[in-house]
Amino acid sequence: MVIGFAISVTCLAALLMDTGITIDPTAPSTLVFAAVCTLAASLRYVLRAPRSATQRVTRDIAETFGLFTAISLMGAVATYPIAAETTGTIDPILQQIDAALHFDWLAWYQVVADHRALQILGTAAYQSIYISPAVILGYCAWADKRAAGRGLIASFWVAAIIALVLFRFWPAYGPCATLLHGPLPYQTESGLYEAQLIPLLRSHALHDVDLGALRGLVEAPSFHTASAILFIAAAWPFARIRKPILIVNMAMLLSTPVEGTHYLADMIAGATVAIVAILIVTVVRRRLPGTPARPVAAR
């Protein structure tokens, strides 16, 4: 995992250098993320041989939360230099797929726009992408399921790489930008960020990335959908968290078309990415010597 992390950092640095995009090392957001990652790495090293259950839990939380945060941050940053190298959009193709599937995004959006309660619930569900991994990784640390926590991180990592590669060839602005015209009756959580930022990056008018205001620019495949599948799969073996994680992430999936401004085609692609990532990690882990088998259902 250390080697893979180093390769990811190197690739991200190369992408940023190639496109002339920089991250201000003295910006408050950069310093905060650097402090968090440094603290996590320090705790992981100091407690590498824990002498109590509390130290073990602290070590595992520092390791898994630190890695998950770093991977999420790198993935979001990577969308900027990758977007700068893209051309055109595949929105017409995605719209054709939705039409073939009889999915009416405008109708879905209008229902939410007409009901304030759905807007509040949808926003909360969409933002739960930050809550589910914290619950799962925290439970794995508490229950001494270190391998399961690492499995989620590895699957998330692989899914992010696949999504970024596909984004390079499948840029899209999303249905909010392409199907709605004029003032928006309801401003979704993701809004028009892809349509606003991608042209700026392509024209090299945007050179600085603020870590405190990052916006993931991957429209297709939907990474919220991929994440929901990954979180459900990771929590499924554990009876104590299975049901709440399932409910929360099903709600997130229902909110994704509007709040994430995603076509149904995006979501199908995102689910496929998650399944492929899980299969890849499962196969690799089975081939590694000394790797424990996947945990059975636990309380």
mmCIF file of C-alpha atoms in Angstrom:
data_model
loop_
_atom_site.group_PDB
_atom_site.id
_atom_site.type_symbol
_atom_site.label_atom_id
_atom_site.label_comp_id
_atom_site.label_asym_id
_atom_site.label_seq_id
_atom_site.Cartn_x
_atom_site.Cartn_y
_atom_site.Cartn_z
ATOM 1 C CA MET A 1 0.000 0.000 0.000
ATOM 2 C CA VAL A 2 2.896 2.344 0.748
ATOM 3 C CA ILE A 3 4.339 1.808 -2.739
ATOM 4 C CA GLY A 4 0.952 2.388 -4.354
ATOM 5 C CA PHE A 5 0.468 5.579 -2.347
ATOM 6 C CA ALA A 6 3.882 6.866 -3.420
ATOM 7 C CA ILE A 7 3.067 6.108 -7.065
ATOM 8 C CA SER A 8 -0.243 7.973 -6.745
ATOM 9 C CA VAL A 9 1.477 11.025 -5.265
ATOM 10 C CA THR A 10 4.077 10.967 -8.043
ATOM 11 C CA CYS A 11 1.410 10.700 -10.763
ATOM 12 C CA LEU A 12 -0.585 13.565 -9.251
ATOM 13 C CA ALA A 13 2.517 15.764 -9.045
ATOM 14 C CA ALA A 14 3.301 14.998 -12.694
ATOM 15 C CA LEU A 15 -0.264 15.879 -13.767
ATOM 16 C CA LEU A 16 -0.128 19.192 -11.907
ATOM 17 C CA MET A 17 3.265 20.099 -13.360
ATOM 18 C CA ASP A 18 2.211 19.164 -16.891
ATOM 19 C CA THR A 19 -0.839 21.451 -16.774
ATOM 20 C CA GLY A 20 0.751 24.256 -14.770
ATOM 21 C CA ILE A 21 -1.735 23.929 -11.922
ATOM 22 C CA THR A 22 -0.398 24.644 -8.453
ATOM 23 C CA ILE A 23 -1.440 24.264 -4.823
ATOM 24 C CA ASP A 24 -0.420 27.100 -2.524
ATOM 25 C CA PRO A 25 1.570 25.416 0.293
ATOM 26 C CA THR A 26 0.962 28.381 2.609
ATOM 27 C CA ALA A 27 -2.821 28.538 2.155
ATOM 28 C CA PRO A 28 -4.772 27.858 5.387
ATOM 29 C CA SER A 29 -6.591 24.878 3.854
ATOM 30 C CA THR A 30 -3.297 23.328 2.719
ATOM 31 C CA LEU A 31 -1.792 23.759 6.182
ATOM 32 C CA VAL A 32 -4.850 22.182 7.821
ATOM 33 C CA PHE A 33 -4.745 19.104 5.579
ATOM 34 C CA ALA A 34 -0.981 18.836 6.034
ATOM 35 C CA ALA A 35 -1.390 18.995 9.818
ATOM 36 C CA VAL A 36 -4.114 16.324 9.807
ATOM 37 C CA CYS A 37 -2.074 13.956 7.636
ATOM 38 C CA THR A 38 1.080 14.570 9.679
ATOM 39 C CA LEU A 39 -0.770 13.873 12.928
ATOM 40 C CA ALA A 40 -2.266 10.669 11.521
ATOM 41 C CA ALA A 41 1.106 9.448 10.234
ATOM 42 C CA SER A 42 2.798 10.295 13.544
ATOM 43 C CA LEU A 43 0.210 8.438 15.609
ATOM 44 C CA ARG A 44 0.407 5.453 13.280
ATOM 45 C CA TYR A 45 4.194 5.312 13.700
ATOM 46 C CA VAL A 46 4.306 5.914 17.455
ATOM 47 C CA LEU A 47 1.604 3.297 18.110
ATOM 48 C CA ARG A 48 2.882 0.744 15.594
ATOM 49 C CA ALA A 49 3.211 -1.773 18.457
ATOM 50 C CA PRO A 50 0.187 -0.965 20.657
ATOM 51 C CA ARG A 51 0.235 -2.085 24.288
ATOM 52 C CA SER A 52 -3.457 -1.703 24.987
ATOM 53 C CA ALA A 53 -6.804 -1.837 23.234
ATOM 54 C CA THR A 54 -7.032 1.947 23.353
ATOM 55 C CA GLN A 55 -3.669 2.313 21.630
ATOM 56 C CA ARG A 56 -4.669 -0.242 18.996
ATOM 57 C CA VAL A 57 -7.929 1.567 18.241
ATOM 58 C CA THR A 58 -6.078 4.896 18.069
ATOM 59 C CA ARG A 59 -3.465 3.413 15.736
ATOM 60 C CA ASP A 60 -6.070 1.922 13.402
ATOM 61 C CA ILE A 61 -8.136 5.121 13.329
ATOM 62 C CA ALA A 62 -5.037 7.180 12.557
ATOM 63 C CA GLU A 63 -4.038 4.792 9.778
ATOM 64 C CA THR A 64 -7.389 4.317 8.071
ATOM 65 C CA PHE A 65 -8.758 7.845 8.506
ATOM 66 C CA GLY A 66 -5.431 9.324 7.425
ATOM 67 C CA LEU A 67 -5.209 7.152 4.310
ATOM 68 C CA PHE A 68 -8.852 7.664 3.365
ATOM 69 C CA THR A 69 -8.551 11.434 3.743
ATOM 70 C CA ALA A 70 -5.339 11.555 1.702
ATOM 71 C CA ILE A 71 -6.758 9.381 -1.095
ATOM 72 C CA SER A 72 -9.986 11.412 -1.257
ATOM 73 C CA LEU A 73 -8.011 14.644 -1.376
ATOM 74 C CA MET A 74 -5.669 13.426 -4.108
ATOM 75 C CA GLY A 75 -8.573 12.112 -6.169
ATOM 76 C CA ALA A 76 -10.423 15.438 -6.022
ATOM 77 C CA VAL A 77 -7.273 17.403 -6.877
ATOM 78 C CA ALA A 78 -6.488 15.075 -9.788
ATOM 79 C CA THR A 79 -9.778 15.933 -11.486
ATOM 80 C CA TYR A 80 -8.470 19.466 -12.154
ATOM 81 C CA PRO A 81 -5.384 18.676 -14.281
ATOM 82 C CA ILE A 82 -7.240 15.812 -15.964
ATOM 83 C CA ALA A 83 -10.134 18.141 -16.839
ATOM 84 C CA ALA A 84 -7.637 20.575 -18.373
ATOM 85 C CA GLU A 85 -6.650 17.900 -20.905
ATOM 86 C CA THR A 86 -10.179 16.969 -21.967
ATOM 87 C CA THR A 87 -12.156 18.145 -25.001
ATOM 88 C CA GLY A 88 -15.843 18.167 -25.777
ATOM 89 C CA THR A 89 -18.486 16.376 -23.695
ATOM 90 C CA ILE A 90 -20.421 13.135 -23.915
ATOM 91 C CA ASP A 91 -23.647 14.657 -22.570
ATOM 92 C CA PRO A 92 -25.625 13.880 -25.771
ATOM 93 C CA ILE A 93 -24.676 10.206 -25.510
ATOM 94 C CA LEU A 94 -25.618 10.063 -21.831
ATOM 95 C CA GLN A 95 -28.947 11.721 -22.616
ATOM 96 C CA GLN A 96 -29.614 9.132 -25.319
ATOM 97 C CA ILE A 97 -28.904 6.319 -22.866
ATOM 98 C CA ASP A 98 -31.275 7.852 -20.319
ATOM 99 C CA ALA A 99 -33.965 8.159 -23.002
ATOM 100 C CA ALA A 100 -33.515 4.502 -23.892
ATOM 101 C CA LEU A 101 -33.886 3.650 -20.196
ATOM 102 C CA HIS A 102 -37.013 5.865 -19.970
ATOM 103 C CA PHE A 103 -35.406 7.996 -17.252
ATOM 104 C CA ASP A 104 -36.727 11.565 -17.212
ATOM 105 C CA TRP A 105 -34.193 13.659 -15.304
ATOM 106 C CA LEU A 106 -36.166 16.880 -15.732
ATOM 107 C CA ALA A 107 -39.246 15.335 -14.134
ATOM 108 C CA TRP A 108 -37.139 14.032 -11.220
ATOM 109 C CA TYR A 109 -35.608 17.476 -10.761
ATOM 110 C CA GLN A 110 -38.966 19.246 -10.889
ATOM 111 C CA VAL A 111 -40.405 17.049 -8.137
ATOM 112 C CA VAL A 112 -37.508 17.992 -5.854
ATOM 113 C CA ALA A 113 -37.677 21.666 -6.871
ATOM 114 C CA ASP A 114 -41.373 21.727 -5.865
ATOM 115 C CA HIS A 115 -40.861 20.239 -2.384
ATOM 116 C CA ARG A 116 -38.634 21.878 0.215
ATOM 117 C CA ALA A 117 -38.633 18.744 2.380
ATOM 118 C CA LEU A 118 -37.139 16.688 -0.461
ATOM 119 C CA GLN A 119 -34.449 19.332 -0.934
ATOM 120 C CA ILE A 120 -33.430 19.188 2.725
ATOM 121 C CA LEU A 121 -33.486 15.397 2.859
ATOM 122 C CA GLY A 122 -31.695 15.086 -0.467
ATOM 123 C CA THR A 123 -28.906 17.439 0.557
ATOM 124 C CA ALA A 124 -28.397 15.585 3.840
ATOM 125 C CA ALA A 125 -28.372 12.219 2.075
ATOM 126 C CA TYR A 126 -25.946 13.437 -0.581
ATOM 127 C CA GLN A 127 -23.556 14.788 2.075
ATOM 128 C CA SER A 128 -23.600 11.452 3.917
ATOM 129 C CA ILE A 129 -20.734 10.379 1.668
ATOM 130 C CA TYR A 130 -18.511 11.843 4.406
ATOM 131 C CA ILE A 131 -20.330 10.049 7.244
ATOM 132 C CA SER A 132 -20.467 6.446 6.006
ATOM 133 C CA PRO A 133 -16.695 5.871 5.710
ATOM 134 C CA ALA A 134 -16.156 7.413 9.157
ATOM 135 C CA VAL A 135 -18.694 5.010 10.675
ATOM 136 C CA ILE A 136 -17.300 1.962 8.858
ATOM 137 C CA LEU A 137 -13.633 2.711 9.540
ATOM 138 C CA GLY A 138 -14.408 3.669 13.138
ATOM 139 C CA TYR A 139 -16.271 0.396 13.657
ATOM 140 C CA CYS A 140 -13.444 -1.609 12.079
ATOM 141 C CA ALA A 141 -10.944 0.041 14.446
ATOM 142 C CA TRP A 142 -13.139 -0.564 17.503
ATOM 143 C CA ALA A 143 -13.940 -4.180 16.561
ATOM 144 C CA ASP A 144 -10.344 -4.999 15.587
ATOM 145 C CA LYS A 145 -11.263 -5.583 11.938
ATOM 146 C CA ARG A 146 -8.161 -3.948 10.502
ATOM 147 C CA ALA A 147 -8.199 -6.011 7.304
ATOM 148 C CA ALA A 148 -11.778 -4.972 6.552
ATOM 149 C CA GLY A 149 -10.893 -1.303 6.974
ATOM 150 C CA ARG A 150 -7.934 -1.660 4.673
ATOM 151 C CA GLY A 151 -10.128 -3.500 2.180
ATOM 152 C CA LEU A 152 -12.522 -0.554 1.976
ATOM 153 C CA ILE A 153 -9.639 1.866 1.471
ATOM 154 C CA ALA A 154 -8.096 -0.299 -1.252
ATOM 155 C CA SER A 155 -11.428 -0.654 -3.079
ATOM 156 C CA PHE A 156 -12.085 3.091 -2.812
ATOM 157 C CA TRP A 157 -8.582 3.767 -4.128
ATOM 158 C CA VAL A 158 -8.963 1.456 -7.133
ATOM 159 C CA ALA A 159 -12.427 2.860 -7.898
ATOM 160 C CA ALA A 160 -11.043 6.411 -7.819
ATOM 161 C CA ILE A 161 -8.287 5.496 -10.270
ATOM 162 C CA ILE A 162 -10.748 3.848 -12.660
ATOM 163 C CA ALA A 163 -13.118 6.832 -12.442
ATOM 164 C CA LEU A 164 -10.302 9.297 -13.157
ATOM 165 C CA VAL A 165 -9.138 7.322 -16.187
ATOM 166 C CA LEU A 166 -12.684 7.187 -17.570
ATOM 167 C CA PHE A 167 -13.165 10.896 -16.866
ATOM 168 C CA ARG A 168 -10.233 11.660 -19.160
ATOM 169 C CA PHE A 169 -12.194 10.178 -22.061
ATOM 170 C CA TRP A 170 -15.769 10.782 -20.825
ATOM 171 C CA PRO A 171 -15.979 14.465 -19.825
ATOM 172 C CA ALA A 172 -19.495 15.748 -19.228
ATOM 173 C CA TYR A 173 -21.204 18.789 -17.752
ATOM 174 C CA GLY A 174 -24.250 16.974 -16.414
ATOM 175 C CA PRO A 175 -28.005 17.334 -16.933
ATOM 176 C CA CYS A 176 -28.348 20.474 -14.807
ATOM 177 C CA ALA A 177 -26.096 22.402 -17.195
ATOM 178 C CA THR A 178 -27.372 20.871 -20.429
ATOM 179 C CA LEU A 179 -31.108 20.383 -19.835
ATOM 180 C CA LEU A 180 -32.007 23.440 -17.769
ATOM 181 C CA HIS A 181 -31.879 26.938 -19.236
ATOM 182 C CA GLY A 182 -32.338 30.280 -17.534
ATOM 183 C CA PRO A 183 -32.669 30.828 -13.764
ATOM 184 C CA LEU A 184 -32.721 27.571 -11.812
ATOM 185 C CA PRO A 185 -35.844 27.011 -9.699
ATOM 186 C CA TYR A 186 -33.674 25.009 -7.300
ATOM 187 C CA GLN A 187 -29.905 25.161 -6.882
ATOM 188 C CA THR A 188 -28.700 21.592 -6.396
ATOM 189 C CA GLU A 189 -25.801 20.609 -4.162
ATOM 190 C CA SER A 190 -23.404 20.135 -7.090
ATOM 191 C CA GLY A 191 -24.836 23.005 -9.087
ATOM 192 C CA LEU A 192 -23.075 23.923 -12.322
ATOM 193 C CA TYR A 193 -19.509 23.376 -11.145
ATOM 194 C CA GLU A 194 -18.477 21.082 -14.000
ATOM 195 C CA ALA A 195 -19.802 23.487 -16.639
ATOM 196 C CA GLN A 196 -18.124 26.431 -14.909
ATOM 197 C CA LEU A 197 -14.734 24.983 -13.975
ATOM 198 C CA ILE A 198 -13.905 22.619 -16.854
ATOM 199 C CA PRO A 199 -13.867 25.388 -19.546
ATOM 200 C CA LEU A 200 -11.625 27.509 -17.300
ATOM 201 C CA LEU A 201 -9.218 24.615 -16.844
ATOM 202 C CA ARG A 202 -9.209 23.809 -20.564
ATOM 203 C CA SER A 203 -8.335 27.406 -21.422
ATOM 204 C CA HIS A 204 -5.682 27.461 -18.675
ATOM 205 C CA ALA A 205 -7.423 30.416 -17.048
ATOM 206 C CA LEU A 206 -7.478 28.600 -13.702
ATOM 207 C CA HIS A 207 -4.026 27.882 -12.274
ATOM 208 C CA ASP A 208 -4.516 27.514 -8.517
ATOM 209 C CA VAL A 209 -6.349 24.832 -6.566
ATOM 210 C CA ASP A 210 -7.765 25.719 -3.160
ATOM 211 C CA LEU A 211 -7.941 22.547 -1.089
ATOM 212 C CA GLY A 212 -10.628 24.133 1.029
ATOM 213 C CA ALA A 213 -12.941 24.636 -1.958
ATOM 214 C CA LEU A 214 -12.344 21.480 -3.977
ATOM 215 C CA ARG A 215 -15.042 20.265 -6.303
ATOM 216 C CA GLY A 216 -14.828 16.815 -7.812
ATOM 217 C CA LEU A 217 -15.355 17.259 -11.548
ATOM 218 C CA VAL A 218 -16.071 13.662 -12.540
ATOM 219 C CA GLU A 219 -19.593 13.533 -13.969
ATOM 220 C CA ALA A 220 -19.412 10.107 -15.605
ATOM 221 C CA PRO A 221 -19.058 7.735 -13.884
ATOM 222 C CA SER A 222 -20.893 8.938 -10.784
ATOM 223 C CA PHE A 223 -18.451 8.543 -7.913
ATOM 224 C CA HIS A 224 -21.202 9.073 -5.343
ATOM 225 C CA THR A 225 -22.847 5.962 -6.772
ATOM 226 C CA ALA A 226 -19.574 4.056 -6.730
ATOM 227 C CA SER A 227 -18.980 5.133 -3.134
ATOM 228 C CA ALA A 228 -22.448 4.007 -2.028
ATOM 229 C CA ILE A 229 -21.859 0.520 -3.444
ATOM 230 C CA LEU A 230 -18.406 0.351 -1.829
ATOM 231 C CA PHE A 231 -19.748 1.439 1.569
ATOM 232 C CA ILE A 232 -22.635 -1.027 1.499
ATOM 233 C CA ALA A 233 -20.300 -3.877 0.509
ATOM 234 C CA ALA A 234 -17.801 -2.953 3.245
ATOM 235 C CA ALA A 235 -20.458 -2.796 5.981
ATOM 236 C CA TRP A 236 -22.422 -5.859 4.886
ATOM 237 C CA PRO A 237 -20.430 -8.444 6.905
ATOM 238 C CA PHE A 238 -21.070 -6.536 10.156
ATOM 239 C CA ALA A 239 -24.587 -6.850 11.572
ATOM 240 C CA ARG A 240 -24.258 -3.844 13.877
ATOM 241 C CA ILE A 241 -23.715 -1.327 11.103
ATOM 242 C CA ARG A 242 -25.150 -3.136 8.074
ATOM 243 C CA LYS A 243 -28.689 -1.772 8.250
ATOM 244 C CA PRO A 244 -27.906 1.916 8.970
ATOM 245 C CA ILE A 245 -25.205 2.009 6.295
ATOM 246 C CA LEU A 246 -27.580 0.371 3.810
ATOM 247 C CA ILE A 247 -30.402 2.843 4.568
ATOM 248 C CA VAL A 248 -28.170 5.912 4.450
ATOM 249 C CA ASN A 249 -26.531 4.929 1.187
ATOM 250 C CA MET A 250 -29.788 3.950 -0.492
ATOM 251 C CA ALA A 251 -30.966 7.448 0.392
ATOM 252 C CA MET A 252 -27.752 8.859 -1.071
ATOM 253 C CA LEU A 253 -28.365 6.958 -4.301
ATOM 254 C CA LEU A 254 -31.891 8.380 -4.530
ATOM 255 C CA SER A 255 -30.536 11.909 -4.036
ATOM 256 C CA THR A 256 -27.681 11.562 -6.519
ATOM 257 C CA PRO A 257 -29.545 12.304 -9.795
ATOM 258 C CA VAL A 258 -30.658 15.756 -8.606
ATOM 259 C CA GLU A 259 -28.172 16.802 -5.921
ATOM 260 C CA GLY A 260 -25.235 15.383 -7.884
ATOM 261 C CA THR A 261 -26.763 16.382 -11.233
ATOM 262 C CA HIS A 262 -26.169 12.931 -12.670
ATOM 263 C CA TYR A 263 -27.776 11.054 -15.514
ATOM 264 C CA LEU A 264 -28.974 7.549 -14.745
ATOM 265 C CA ALA A 265 -26.284 6.418 -17.201
ATOM 266 C CA ASP A 266 -23.666 8.015 -14.915
ATOM 267 C CA MET A 267 -24.992 6.068 -11.963
ATOM 268 C CA ILE A 268 -24.960 2.750 -13.802
ATOM 269 C CA ALA A 269 -21.354 3.446 -14.806
ATOM 270 C CA GLY A 270 -20.493 4.352 -11.206
ATOM 271 C CA ALA A 271 -22.004 1.126 -9.859
ATOM 272 C CA THR A 272 -20.022 -0.834 -12.445
ATOM 273 C CA VAL A 273 -16.805 0.910 -11.394
ATOM 274 C CA ALA A 274 -17.433 -0.053 -7.760
ATOM 275 C CA ILE A 275 -18.103 -3.693 -8.598
ATOM 276 C CA VAL A 276 -14.969 -3.902 -10.752
ATOM 277 C CA ALA A 277 -12.894 -2.290 -7.986
ATOM 278 C CA ILE A 278 -14.204 -4.752 -5.383
ATOM 279 C CA LEU A 279 -13.447 -7.702 -7.676
ATOM 280 C CA ILE A 280 -9.910 -6.456 -8.383
ATOM 281 C CA VAL A 281 -9.111 -5.956 -4.698
ATOM 282 C CA THR A 282 -10.638 -9.326 -3.782
ATOM 283 C CA VAL A 283 -8.568 -11.165 -6.378
ATOM 284 C CA VAL A 284 -5.348 -9.373 -5.408
ATOM 285 C CA ARG A 285 -5.856 -9.964 -1.688
ATOM 286 C CA ARG A 286 -6.502 -13.659 -2.211
ATOM 287 C CA ARG A 287 -3.206 -13.953 -4.031
ATOM 288 C CA LEU A 288 -1.237 -12.212 -1.289
ATOM 289 C CA PRO A 289 0.350 -14.568 1.263
ATOM 290 C CA GLY A 290 -1.057 -14.379 4.768
ATOM 291 C CA THR A 291 -4.131 -12.378 3.782
ATOM 292 C CA PRO A 292 -7.117 -13.260 5.989
ATOM 293 C CA ALA A 293 -10.297 -14.396 4.302
ATOM 294 C CA ARG A 294 -13.192 -11.982 3.945
ATOM 295 C CA PRO A 295 -14.992 -11.691 7.286
ATOM 296 C CA VAL A 296 -18.305 -13.487 7.744
ATOM 297 C CA ALA A 297 -21.306 -11.736 9.192
ATOM 298 C CA ALA A 298 -20.462 -10.402 12.632
ATOM 299 C CA ARG A 299 -22.353 -8.655 15.366
#
